[in-house]
Structures are given as C-alpha cells and as structure tokens.
Short mmCIF file of C-alpha atoms and ligand atoms in Angstrom, two decimals:
data_model
loop_
_atom_site.label_atom_id
_atom_site.label_comp_id
_atom_site.label_asym_id
_atom_site.label_seq_id
_atom_site.Cartn_x
_atom_site.Cartn_y
_atom_site.Cartn_z
CA UNK A 52 2.23 5.13 -15.87
CA UNK A 53 5.03 2.65 -15.25
CA UNK A 54 4.60 -0.10 -12.67
CA UNK A 55 7.66 -1.09 -10.66
CA UNK A 56 7.59 -3.75 -7.98
CA UNK A 57 9.18 -2.79 -4.67
CA UNK A 58 10.82 -6.00 -3.50
CA UNK A 59 13.94 -8.13 -3.71
CA UNK A 60 11.87 -11.33 -3.65
CA UNK A 61 12.58 -13.17 -6.90
CA UNK A 62 9.34 -15.20 -6.86
CA UNK A 63 7.25 -12.05 -6.51
CA UNK A 64 9.26 -10.32 -9.23
CA UNK A 65 8.69 -13.32 -11.53
CA UNK A 66 4.97 -13.31 -10.74
CA UNK A 67 4.62 -9.60 -11.56
CA UNK A 68 6.69 -10.06 -14.72
CA UNK A 69 4.48 -12.98 -15.79
CA UNK A 70 1.42 -10.77 -15.42
CA UNK A 71 2.88 -8.70 -18.25
CA UNK A 72 2.53 -5.29 -16.62
CA UNK A 73 5.90 -4.88 -14.95
CA UNK A 74 8.20 -2.05 -16.03
CA UNK A 75 10.93 -2.38 -13.42
CA UNK A 76 12.02 -3.12 -9.86
CA UNK A 77 13.08 -1.03 -6.90
CA UNK A 78 15.07 -2.41 -4.00
CA UNK A 79 16.67 -0.96 -0.92
CA UNK A 80 18.94 -2.31 1.83
CA UNK A 81 15.94 -3.19 4.02
CA UNK A 82 14.26 -5.18 1.23
CA UNK A 83 17.50 -7.06 0.49
CA UNK A 84 17.94 -7.90 4.18
CA UNK A 85 14.31 -9.06 4.35
CA UNK A 86 15.14 -11.71 1.72
CA UNK A 87 18.26 -12.73 3.67
CA UNK A 88 20.60 -11.38 0.98
CA UNK A 89 23.76 -10.31 2.79
CA UNK A 90 27.41 -9.82 1.90
CA UNK A 91 28.77 -7.83 -1.04
CA UNK A 92 29.04 -10.68 -3.57
CA UNK A 93 25.59 -12.11 -2.81
CA UNK A 94 24.01 -8.69 -3.07
CA UNK A 95 25.69 -7.96 -6.41
CA UNK A 96 24.65 -11.38 -7.78
CA UNK A 97 21.09 -10.79 -6.60
CA UNK A 98 20.87 -7.56 -8.60
CA UNK A 99 21.97 -9.43 -11.72
CA UNK A 100 19.39 -12.17 -11.01
CA UNK A 101 16.69 -9.49 -10.81
CA UNK A 102 17.85 -7.89 -14.07
CA UNK A 103 17.65 -11.27 -15.76
CA UNK A 104 13.97 -11.61 -14.79
CA UNK A 105 12.65 -8.17 -15.78
CA UNK A 106 13.06 -6.08 -18.93
CA UNK A 107 13.10 -2.62 -17.31
CA UNK A 108 15.04 -0.51 -14.85
CA UNK A 109 16.27 -2.02 -11.57
CA UNK A 110 17.16 0.41 -8.80
CA UNK A 111 20.16 -0.66 -6.71
CA UNK A 112 20.98 1.48 -3.69
CA UNK A 113 24.42 2.58 -2.52
CA UNK A 114 25.32 2.11 1.13
CA UNK A 115 28.00 4.81 1.36
CA UNK A 116 26.93 8.24 2.56
CA UNK A 117 29.99 10.18 1.36
CA UNK A 118 30.49 11.40 -2.20
CA UNK A 119 33.57 9.30 -3.03
CA UNK A 120 32.02 6.17 -1.59
CA UNK A 121 28.73 6.72 -3.43
CA UNK A 122 30.56 7.26 -6.73
CA UNK A 123 32.67 4.11 -6.18
CA UNK A 124 29.69 1.97 -5.24
CA UNK A 125 27.45 3.47 -7.90
CA UNK A 126 29.99 2.79 -10.64
CA UNK A 127 30.31 -0.83 -9.54
CA UNK A 128 26.52 -1.19 -9.51
CA UNK A 129 26.12 0.44 -12.93
CA UNK A 130 28.79 -1.89 -14.36
CA UNK A 131 26.80 -4.93 -13.23
CA UNK A 132 24.08 -4.65 -15.86
CA UNK A 133 22.70 -2.07 -18.30
CA UNK A 134 19.33 -2.12 -16.50
CA UNK A 135 20.78 -0.94 -13.20
CA UNK A 136 19.72 2.50 -11.93
CA UNK A 137 21.97 3.90 -9.20
CA UNK A 138 19.84 4.74 -6.19
CA UNK A 139 21.19 7.56 -4.03
CA UNK A 140 19.94 9.00 -0.74
CA UNK A 141 18.55 12.54 -0.66
CA UNK A 142 21.49 14.08 1.19
CA UNK A 143 24.08 16.67 0.15
CA UNK A 144 26.63 14.15 -1.13
CA UNK A 145 23.82 12.15 -2.72
CA UNK A 146 22.86 15.16 -4.83
CA UNK A 147 26.50 15.71 -5.81
CA UNK A 148 26.78 12.04 -6.77
CA UNK A 149 23.51 12.32 -8.71
CA UNK A 150 24.98 15.18 -10.76
CA UNK A 151 28.14 13.14 -11.34
CA UNK A 152 26.19 10.15 -12.64
CA UNK A 153 23.71 12.14 -14.70
CA UNK A 154 26.60 13.96 -16.41
CA UNK A 155 27.99 10.52 -17.29
CA UNK A 156 24.65 9.31 -18.66
CA UNK A 157 24.13 6.81 -15.83
CA UNK A 158 20.51 6.54 -14.66
CA UNK A 159 19.81 7.60 -11.07
CA UNK A 160 17.00 7.37 -8.54
CA UNK A 161 17.11 9.86 -5.66
CA UNK A 162 15.40 8.19 -2.73
CA UNK A 163 14.04 9.13 0.71
CA UNK A 164 12.38 12.26 -0.65
CA UNK A 165 9.87 13.85 1.70
CA UNK A 166 9.53 17.44 0.46
CA UNK A 167 9.01 19.41 -2.74
CA UNK A 168 12.29 21.25 -2.14
CA UNK A 169 14.20 17.98 -2.06
CA UNK A 170 12.49 16.91 -5.30
CA UNK A 171 13.45 20.21 -6.92
CA UNK A 172 17.11 19.68 -6.00
CA UNK A 173 17.04 16.12 -7.35
CA UNK A 174 15.65 17.39 -10.68
CA UNK A 175 18.28 20.15 -10.82
CA UNK A 176 20.95 17.46 -10.33
CA UNK A 177 19.55 15.59 -13.33
CA UNK A 178 18.00 12.63 -11.53
CA UNK A 179 16.27 10.12 -13.80
CA UNK A 180 13.80 9.30 -11.03
CA UNK A 181 12.81 11.00 -7.79
CA UNK A 182 11.21 8.85 -5.10
CA UNK A 183 8.75 10.57 -2.75
CA UNK A 184 7.81 8.11 0.03
CA UNK A 185 4.07 8.58 0.23
CA UNK A 186 3.22 5.82 2.71
CA UNK A 187 5.78 6.99 5.24
CA UNK A 188 4.36 10.53 5.07
CA UNK A 189 0.86 9.13 5.60
CA UNK A 190 2.27 7.24 8.61
CA UNK A 191 3.04 10.56 10.30
CA UNK A 192 -0.30 12.17 9.47
CA UNK A 193 1.06 14.09 6.49
CA UNK A 194 -0.57 13.78 3.07
CA UNK A 195 1.87 11.79 0.95
CA UNK A 196 -0.22 12.22 -2.18
CA UNK A 197 -0.11 15.99 -1.77
CA UNK A 198 3.66 15.78 -2.15
CA UNK A 199 3.26 13.93 -5.46
CA UNK A 200 0.91 16.67 -6.59
CA UNK A 201 3.35 19.44 -5.57
CA UNK A 202 6.25 17.79 -7.37
CA UNK A 203 4.13 17.27 -10.52
CA UNK A 204 3.22 20.97 -10.48
CA UNK A 205 6.82 22.12 -10.06
CA UNK A 206 8.27 19.75 -12.66
CA UNK A 207 5.59 20.73 -15.18
CA UNK A 208 6.25 24.44 -14.60
CA UNK A 209 9.80 24.04 -15.86
CA UNK A 210 9.68 20.93 -18.02
CA UNK A 211 11.99 18.92 -15.76
CA UNK A 212 12.40 15.46 -17.26
CA UNK A 213 12.99 13.74 -13.91
CA UNK A 214 10.31 11.08 -13.51
CA UNK A 215 8.21 11.06 -10.35
CA UNK A 216 8.49 7.56 -8.91
CA UNK A 217 5.87 7.34 -6.18
CA UNK A 218 7.39 5.04 -3.56
CA UNK A 219 6.33 3.57 -0.25
CA UNK A 220 3.06 2.76 -2.01
CA UNK A 221 1.12 0.45 0.27
CA UNK A 222 -2.24 -0.33 -1.39
CA UNK A 223 -4.40 -0.04 -4.48
CA UNK A 224 -5.82 3.41 -3.70
CA UNK A 225 -2.29 4.80 -3.52
CA UNK A 226 -1.73 3.50 -7.06
CA UNK A 227 -4.99 4.91 -8.40
CA UNK A 228 -4.47 8.29 -6.74
CA UNK A 229 -0.88 8.48 -8.03
CA UNK A 230 -2.20 7.77 -11.54
CA UNK A 231 -4.78 10.57 -11.17
CA UNK A 232 -2.07 12.99 -10.05
CA UNK A 233 0.21 12.13 -12.95
CA UNK A 234 3.03 10.27 -11.21
CA UNK A 235 5.21 8.81 -13.95
CA UNK A 236 5.91 5.61 -12.04
CA UNK A 237 4.67 3.88 -8.94
CA UNK A 238 6.56 1.23 -7.03
CA UNK A 239 4.63 -1.00 -4.70
CA UNK A 240 4.23 -4.51 -3.36
CA UNK A 241 2.78 -7.35 -5.44
CA UNK A 242 -0.33 -7.30 -3.23
CA UNK A 243 -1.12 -3.71 -4.29
CA UNK A 244 -0.58 -4.48 -7.99
CA UNK A 245 -2.71 -7.63 -7.85
CA UNK A 246 -5.28 -5.80 -5.74
CA UNK A 247 -6.13 -3.76 -8.83
CA UNK A 248 -7.58 -6.92 -10.39
CA UNK A 249 -10.29 -7.31 -7.82
CA UNK A 250 -13.93 -6.41 -8.19
CA UNK A 251 -16.83 -8.53 -6.89
CA UNK A 252 -19.00 -7.63 -9.89
CA UNK A 253 -16.33 -9.09 -12.19
CA UNK A 254 -16.43 -12.37 -10.27
CA UNK A 255 -20.25 -12.42 -10.11
CA UNK A 256 -20.53 -11.51 -13.80
CA UNK A 257 -18.05 -14.18 -14.87
CA UNK A 258 -19.80 -16.85 -12.79
CA UNK A 259 -23.10 -15.90 -14.45
CA UNK A 260 -21.59 -16.01 -17.95
CA UNK A 261 -20.19 -19.48 -17.31
CA UNK A 262 -23.45 -20.69 -15.76
CA UNK A 263 -25.43 -19.45 -18.78
CA UNK A 264 -22.95 -21.02 -21.18
CA UNK A 265 -23.37 -24.39 -19.46
CA UNK A 266 -27.18 -24.12 -19.75
CA UNK A 267 -26.94 -23.77 -23.52
CA UNK A 268 -24.29 -26.50 -24.03
O1 G3P B 290 10.00 2.26 -2.16
C1 G3P B 290 10.31 2.62 -0.87
C2 G3P B 290 9.83 1.57 0.05
O2 G3P B 290 10.59 0.40 -0.02
C3 G3P B 290 9.56 2.00 1.41
O3 G3P B 290 8.35 1.44 1.66
O4 G3P B 290 6.53 0.57 3.00
O5 G3P B 290 8.88 0.64 3.92
O6 G3P B 290 7.59 2.74 3.61
P1 G3P B 290 7.82 1.35 3.14
#
C-alpha cells in the first residue's frame, strides 16, 4: 500500500519524507490556499518545490472545468516535472480529459469520486488513480469505506489497472481499514500517518528495557 501525504505544507511533506515511508503527495486548490499559495506562478513553483522534496507522484489539480481548459492546464502541469500527476474532477469533461491524457501516457488522478459508477467511468477512461473521498462520505452518514470495497470488487472483476487512492482520510483507522480492503494508496494528513506509530505498550516496554539496561550497567 502506498502512502501519500495530503497537504501542500512543505515542512509536513519533508517530515513525512524523512520518516522514509512516503510514496507521494496529493494537493488540491483548498490545500494550496490553506498554505497561502496564490497566483499562477507561485502555485506552479510550489508544485516543483514539492517534487524536489519527494521521490514519488505529486498530484496537481486543474482549475478549469471545460475540456479545452483542463487539457491546457494539465499539459502545463505535466510539463513542470516528471513526477506530476494531472488531477481532474469527476465531471463529464474531466473524464474526456482523463482519456486524452491517458492516451498520451500522462498520469492522471480523477478526484471527487463518491460512487462506484464514477470510479468505473474513471477506470474506463484510463485513470492512473481514482480518488474516493471516504471522510466526506462519512461526514454525511454514508460508509466511505464501503465505497472503497465496492471499487476494489469492480476493478478486480475486470483487471482494471487504475489504482484506488483512498482520499479524505482523516485518521489512523481509516488507513488500517483501507489497507484491509486492498486500497492501493491512501492519502492522509501527517497526523494520521504518525498516529500509526503510537501504542502505549511500546512506550511502556521501551521504558522498561532502558530501565533494566541501566540496572545492569
Ligand atoms: O484528498 C482529498 C482531501 O484533501 C479532502 O479531504 O478532509 O477535506 O475531506 P477533506
């Protein structure tokens, strides 16, 4: 299972990279705005800065919602760096643009996916990644993890190579459950990734080991 970090915060990206378990980064316009990254040139430079920190795929989202605009923006994003994955919204023109980019061998991430039918379309269009938003489904009393399970089932039935990128992951249990269900990738905040480290018995056991070592030395 690949671990992506879902942020545009360079310090957090560096911290996850330093941990040695990071496989990529996902961003979106809200995450860029949260870091105060505005204006075309600053945004483009920020994507390159992210690519220079991590080794893996970096999803960069288009703003346009029409086919021509998405293709134009996506091409500019893909030209920025070989690690860039063009992130496209799950709308009609987004699917057309996904097909365009997959035919050209450019990696894509179809985002804002909330149903199995949408995920099926994204796979048919050759998406590299499909991003079901599990936390946002949970927010409206709908089982986000069930969607991951449905997509896994459908993709396995037909051998679709599109990778399930569980997004809107909020906490450690989301990560563990996504791993159990066979999501190919999860993208979440640093807090959820680092949360996996924690167990009180580890801390108690380590303290005891060190205490016993001191007794004998
Ligand atoms: O990866 C998608 C993510 O950025 C959305 O997360 O927590 O805003 O639902 P959230």
